[in-house]
């Protein structure tokens, strides 16, 4: 099981959609900000400030990225990128474990 | 907002009850193991190996500790202790953010 060492972890969770999406903020040793989160089944829309890299660790879902009209299906480990100042939609079918990183925070 | 510094965090989540209870394992600088978790509304029972200290960060719930016949009501920040090799029950009414520590792991 992979892990982050020498990290700073915020104790309190980030909570969205009545707790169906939650995460904890982690600052990695090199300064990169990531959030480790869980999404339960549901339909969600998120906005970005800076660009985000979303690494799905496990789960079955589909994502609609900005500028696309095609939902991308994801089943298990997969990564997608979201531009800054945009919105993306997710339809989550099974409990989904993710690690979202915010490269601009470096 | 409080945080843990120089900690190790496991990337993958621990998932219980179809994702209604999830957590991430963190090893603190001094070696103490904690889990940072979220419980959604529901009724749960958990077993312990070693003793556990459960710090509720936010949420409304009640807990039935081993050997007790009285449910203890919790609303917001509160801490309770669970002996090792026991079981405890929880009824969670609102999204509950917690930090569980495992002192024996030191």
CSV table of C-alpha atoms in Angstrom, one decimal:
chain,number,residue,atom,x,y,z
A,1,UNK,CA,0.0,0.0,0.0
A,2,UNK,CA,1.5,3.3,-1.0
A,3,UNK,CA,1.9,6.1,1.4
A,4,UNK,CA,3.1,9.7,1.7
A,5,UNK,CA,5.9,10.4,4.2
A,6,UNK,CA,6.8,13.6,6.0
A,7,UNK,CA,3.4,15.0,5.2
A,8,UNK,CA,1.3,17.6,6.8
A,9,UNK,CA,-2.3,16.5,7.3
A,10,UNK,CA,-5.2,18.7,8.2
A,11,UNK,CA,-7.2,17.0,10.9
A,12,UNK,CA,-10.6,18.2,10.0
A,13,UNK,CA,-12.3,16.8,6.8
A,14,UNK,CA,-13.6,18.7,3.8
A,15,UNK,CA,-17.2,17.9,3.4
A,16,UNK,CA,-19.3,18.3,0.3
A,17,UNK,CA,-22.8,17.1,-0.8
A,18,UNK,CA,-24.0,16.2,2.7
A,19,UNK,CA,-20.9,14.1,3.3
A,20,UNK,CA,-21.3,12.0,0.2
A,21,UNK,CA,-18.0,13.5,-0.9
A,22,UNK,CA,-15.3,14.0,1.8
A,23,UNK,CA,-11.6,14.5,1.8
A,24,UNK,CA,-8.6,15.4,3.9
A,25,UNK,CA,-6.0,17.9,2.8
A,26,UNK,CA,-2.4,16.8,2.8
A,27,UNK,CA,0.7,18.9,2.0
A,28,UNK,CA,3.4,16.6,0.7
A,29,UNK,CA,7.1,17.0,1.6
A,30,UNK,CA,7.8,18.9,-1.7
A,31,UNK,CA,4.9,21.4,-1.0
A,32,UNK,CA,2.4,19.8,-3.4
A,33,UNK,CA,-1.1,20.0,-2.1
A,34,UNK,CA,-3.3,16.9,-2.5
A,35,UNK,CA,-6.6,15.8,-1.1
A,36,UNK,CA,-7.4,12.2,-0.3
A,37,UNK,CA,-11.1,11.6,-0.6
A,38,UNK,CA,-14.1,9.3,-0.9
A,39,UNK,CA,-17.1,9.7,-3.2
A,40,UNK,CA,-20.2,7.7,-2.6
A,41,UNK,CA,-22.6,6.9,-5.4
A,42,UNK,CA,-24.2,10.0,-6.8
A,43,UNK,CA,-24.0,12.8,-9.3
A,44,UNK,CA,-21.7,15.7,-8.6
A,45,UNK,CA,-20.3,18.9,-10.2
A,46,UNK,CA,-17.1,20.5,-9.0
A,47,UNK,CA,-15.4,23.7,-10.0
A,48,UNK,CA,-11.6,24.2,-10.1
A,49,UNK,CA,-9.5,27.2,-9.3
A,50,UNK,CA,-6.2,26.0,-10.6
A,51,UNK,CA,-5.6,22.8,-12.6
A,52,UNK,CA,-6.2,19.5,-10.9
A,53,UNK,CA,-5.0,16.0,-11.5
A,54,UNK,CA,-7.5,13.5,-10.3
A,55,UNK,CA,-6.1,10.0,-9.6
A,56,UNK,CA,-8.9,7.4,-9.1
A,57,UNK,CA,-7.5,4.7,-6.8
A,58,UNK,CA,-10.6,2.5,-6.9
A,59,UNK,CA,-14.2,2.8,-8.0
A,60,UNK,CA,-16.5,2.9,-10.9
A,61,UNK,CA,-17.7,6.2,-12.3
A,62,UNK,CA,-17.9,8.4,-15.3
A,63,UNK,CA,-16.6,11.9,-15.8
A,64,UNK,CA,-17.6,14.7,-18.1
A,65,UNK,CA,-14.6,17.0,-18.6
A,66,UNK,CA,-14.9,20.7,-19.6
A,67,UNK,CA,-15.2,21.1,-23.4
A,68,UNK,CA,-16.1,17.5,-23.9
A,69,UNK,CA,-19.5,16.1,-24.8
A,70,UNK,CA,-18.5,12.5,-24.1
A,71,UNK,CA,-18.6,11.0,-20.7
A,72,UNK,CA,-15.4,9.1,-19.9
A,73,UNK,CA,-15.9,5.8,-18.2
A,74,UNK,CA,-13.5,4.8,-15.4
A,75,UNK,CA,-13.3,1.5,-13.6
A,76,UNK,CA,-10.5,1.2,-11.2
A,77,UNK,CA,-7.1,3.0,-11.2
A,78,UNK,CA,-7.1,5.8,-13.7
A,79,UNK,CA,-6.0,9.5,-13.8
A,80,UNK,CA,-7.6,12.5,-15.5
A,81,UNK,CA,-6.7,16.1,-15.7
A,82,UNK,CA,-9.0,19.1,-15.2
A,83,UNK,CA,-8.0,22.6,-16.4
A,84,UNK,CA,-8.2,25.5,-13.9
A,85,UNK,CA,-11.2,27.8,-13.8
A,86,UNK,CA,-13.5,25.1,-15.1
A,87,UNK,CA,-16.2,22.7,-14.0
A,88,UNK,CA,-16.4,19.0,-14.4
A,89,UNK,CA,-19.2,16.5,-13.6
A,90,UNK,CA,-19.0,13.1,-12.2
A,91,UNK,CA,-21.5,10.2,-12.0
A,92,UNK,CA,-20.2,7.8,-9.3
A,93,UNK,CA,-21.6,4.2,-9.3
A,94,UNK,CA,-19.5,2.6,-6.6
A,95,UNK,CA,-17.6,3.9,-3.5
A,96,UNK,CA,-14.7,5.7,-5.1
A,97,UNK,CA,-11.4,6.4,-3.5
A,98,UNK,CA,-9.3,9.2,-5.0
A,99,UNK,CA,-6.2,11.4,-4.6
A,100,UNK,CA,-6.6,14.8,-6.2
A,101,UNK,CA,-3.5,16.9,-6.6
A,102,UNK,CA,-3.2,20.7,-7.2
A,103,UNK,CA,0.1,21.2,-9.1
A,104,UNK,CA,-0.2,25.0,-9.0
A,105,UNK,CA,0.2,24.8,-5.3
A,106,UNK,CA,3.8,23.9,-5.7
B,1,UNK,CA,-7.4,24.3,11.8
B,2,UNK,CA,-5.2,21.7,13.6
B,3,UNK,CA,-2.9,19.6,11.6
B,4,UNK,CA,-0.3,16.8,12.0
B,5,UNK,CA,3.2,17.5,10.8
B,6,UNK,CA,5.9,15.1,9.7
B,7,UNK,CA,3.3,12.3,9.5
B,8,UNK,CA,3.0,9.3,7.2
B,9,UNK,CA,-0.4,8.9,5.6
B,10,UNK,CA,-1.6,5.8,3.7
B,11,UNK,CA,-2.9,6.8,0.3
B,12,UNK,CA,-5.8,4.2,0.1
B,13,UNK,CA,-8.8,4.6,2.3
B,14,UNK,CA,-10.2,2.0,4.8
B,15,UNK,CA,-13.8,1.4,3.8
B,16,UNK,CA,-16.6,0.0,6.1
B,17,UNK,CA,-20.3,-0.4,5.8
B,18,UNK,CA,-20.4,0.2,2.0
B,19,UNK,CA,-18.5,3.4,2.4
B,20,UNK,CA,-20.7,4.9,5.0
B,21,UNK,CA,-17.7,4.8,7.3
B,22,UNK,CA,-14.3,5.5,5.8
B,23,UNK,CA,-10.9,6.5,7.1
B,24,UNK,CA,-7.3,7.0,6.3
B,25,UNK,CA,-4.5,5.7,8.4
B,26,UNK,CA,-1.9,8.2,9.7
B,27,UNK,CA,1.3,7.4,11.6
B,28,UNK,CA,2.3,10.5,13.6
B,29,UNK,CA,5.8,11.7,14.2
B,30,UNK,CA,6.0,9.9,17.5
B,31,UNK,CA,4.8,6.6,16.1
B,32,UNK,CA,1.2,6.9,17.3
B,33,UNK,CA,-1.3,5.4,14.8
B,34,UNK,CA,-4.5,7.3,14.2
B,35,UNK,CA,-7.2,7.1,11.7
B,36,UNK,CA,-9.0,10.2,10.4
B,37,UNK,CA,-12.5,9.2,9.3
B,38,UNK,CA,-16.0,10.1,8.4
B,39,UNK,CA,-19.2,8.4,9.4
B,40,UNK,CA,-22.5,9.1,7.6
B,41,UNK,CA,-25.8,8.7,9.4
B,42,UNK,CA,-26.5,5.0,10.3
B,43,UNK,CA,-26.1,2.4,12.9
B,44,UNK,CA,-22.7,0.7,13.3
B,45,UNK,CA,-20.8,-1.8,15.5
B,46,UNK,CA,-17.1,-1.9,15.7
B,47,UNK,CA,-14.7,-4.3,17.4
B,48,UNK,CA,-11.4,-3.2,19.0
B,49,UNK,CA,-8.1,-5.1,19.2
B,50,UNK,CA,-6.2,-2.8,21.5
B,51,UNK,CA,-7.7,0.2,23.3
B,52,UNK,CA,-8.9,3.1,21.2
B,53,UNK,CA,-9.5,6.8,21.9
B,54,UNK,CA,-12.2,8.2,19.7
B,55,UNK,CA,-12.1,12.0,19.3
B,56,UNK,CA,-15.3,13.3,17.7
B,57,UNK,CA,-14.4,16.5,15.8
B,58,UNK,CA,-17.9,17.3,14.7
B,59,UNK,CA,-21.2,15.5,14.4
B,60,UNK,CA,-24.2,14.4,16.3
B,61,UNK,CA,-24.4,10.7,17.4
B,62,UNK,CA,-24.8,8.4,20.4
B,63,UNK,CA,-22.5,5.7,21.5
B,64,UNK,CA,-23.0,2.5,23.5
B,65,UNK,CA,-19.7,1.6,25.2
B,66,UNK,CA,-19.0,-2.0,26.3
B,67,UNK,CA,-20.3,-2.8,29.8
B,68,UNK,CA,-22.7,0.1,29.6
B,69,UNK,CA,-26.5,0.0,29.1
B,70,UNK,CA,-26.7,3.7,28.6
B,71,UNK,CA,-26.2,5.4,25.3
B,72,UNK,CA,-24.0,8.4,25.6
B,73,UNK,CA,-25.1,11.4,23.5
B,74,UNK,CA,-22.5,13.4,21.7
B,75,UNK,CA,-23.0,16.7,19.9
B,76,UNK,CA,-19.8,18.2,18.6
B,77,UNK,CA,-16.3,17.9,19.9
B,78,UNK,CA,-16.0,15.1,22.5
B,79,UNK,CA,-13.7,12.2,23.2
B,80,UNK,CA,-14.5,8.7,24.5
B,81,UNK,CA,-12.3,5.7,25.3
B,82,UNK,CA,-13.0,2.1,24.2
B,83,UNK,CA,-11.2,-0.8,25.9
B,84,UNK,CA,-9.3,-3.4,23.8
B,85,UNK,CA,-10.9,-6.6,22.8
B,86,UNK,CA,-14.4,-5.2,23.0
B,87,UNK,CA,-17.2,-4.0,20.8
B,88,UNK,CA,-19.0,-0.7,20.8
B,89,UNK,CA,-22.1,0.6,18.9
B,90,UNK,CA,-22.8,3.9,17.3
B,91,UNK,CA,-25.9,5.6,16.1
B,92,UNK,CA,-24.8,8.5,13.9
B,93,UNK,CA,-27.4,11.2,13.2
B,94,UNK,CA,-25.3,13.7,11.2
B,95,UNK,CA,-22.1,13.6,9.1
B,96,UNK,CA,-19.5,12.9,11.8
B,97,UNK,CA,-15.8,13.7,11.5
B,98,UNK,CA,-13.5,11.8,13.8
B,99,UNK,CA,-9.9,11.1,14.8
B,100,UNK,CA,-9.4,7.6,16.4
B,101,UNK,CA,-6.1,6.9,18.0
B,102,UNK,CA,-4.5,3.6,19.0
B,103,UNK,CA,-2.2,4.2,21.9
B,104,UNK,CA,-1.0,0.6,22.1
B,105,UNK,CA,0.6,1.1,18.7
B,106,UNK,CA,3.2,3.5,20.3
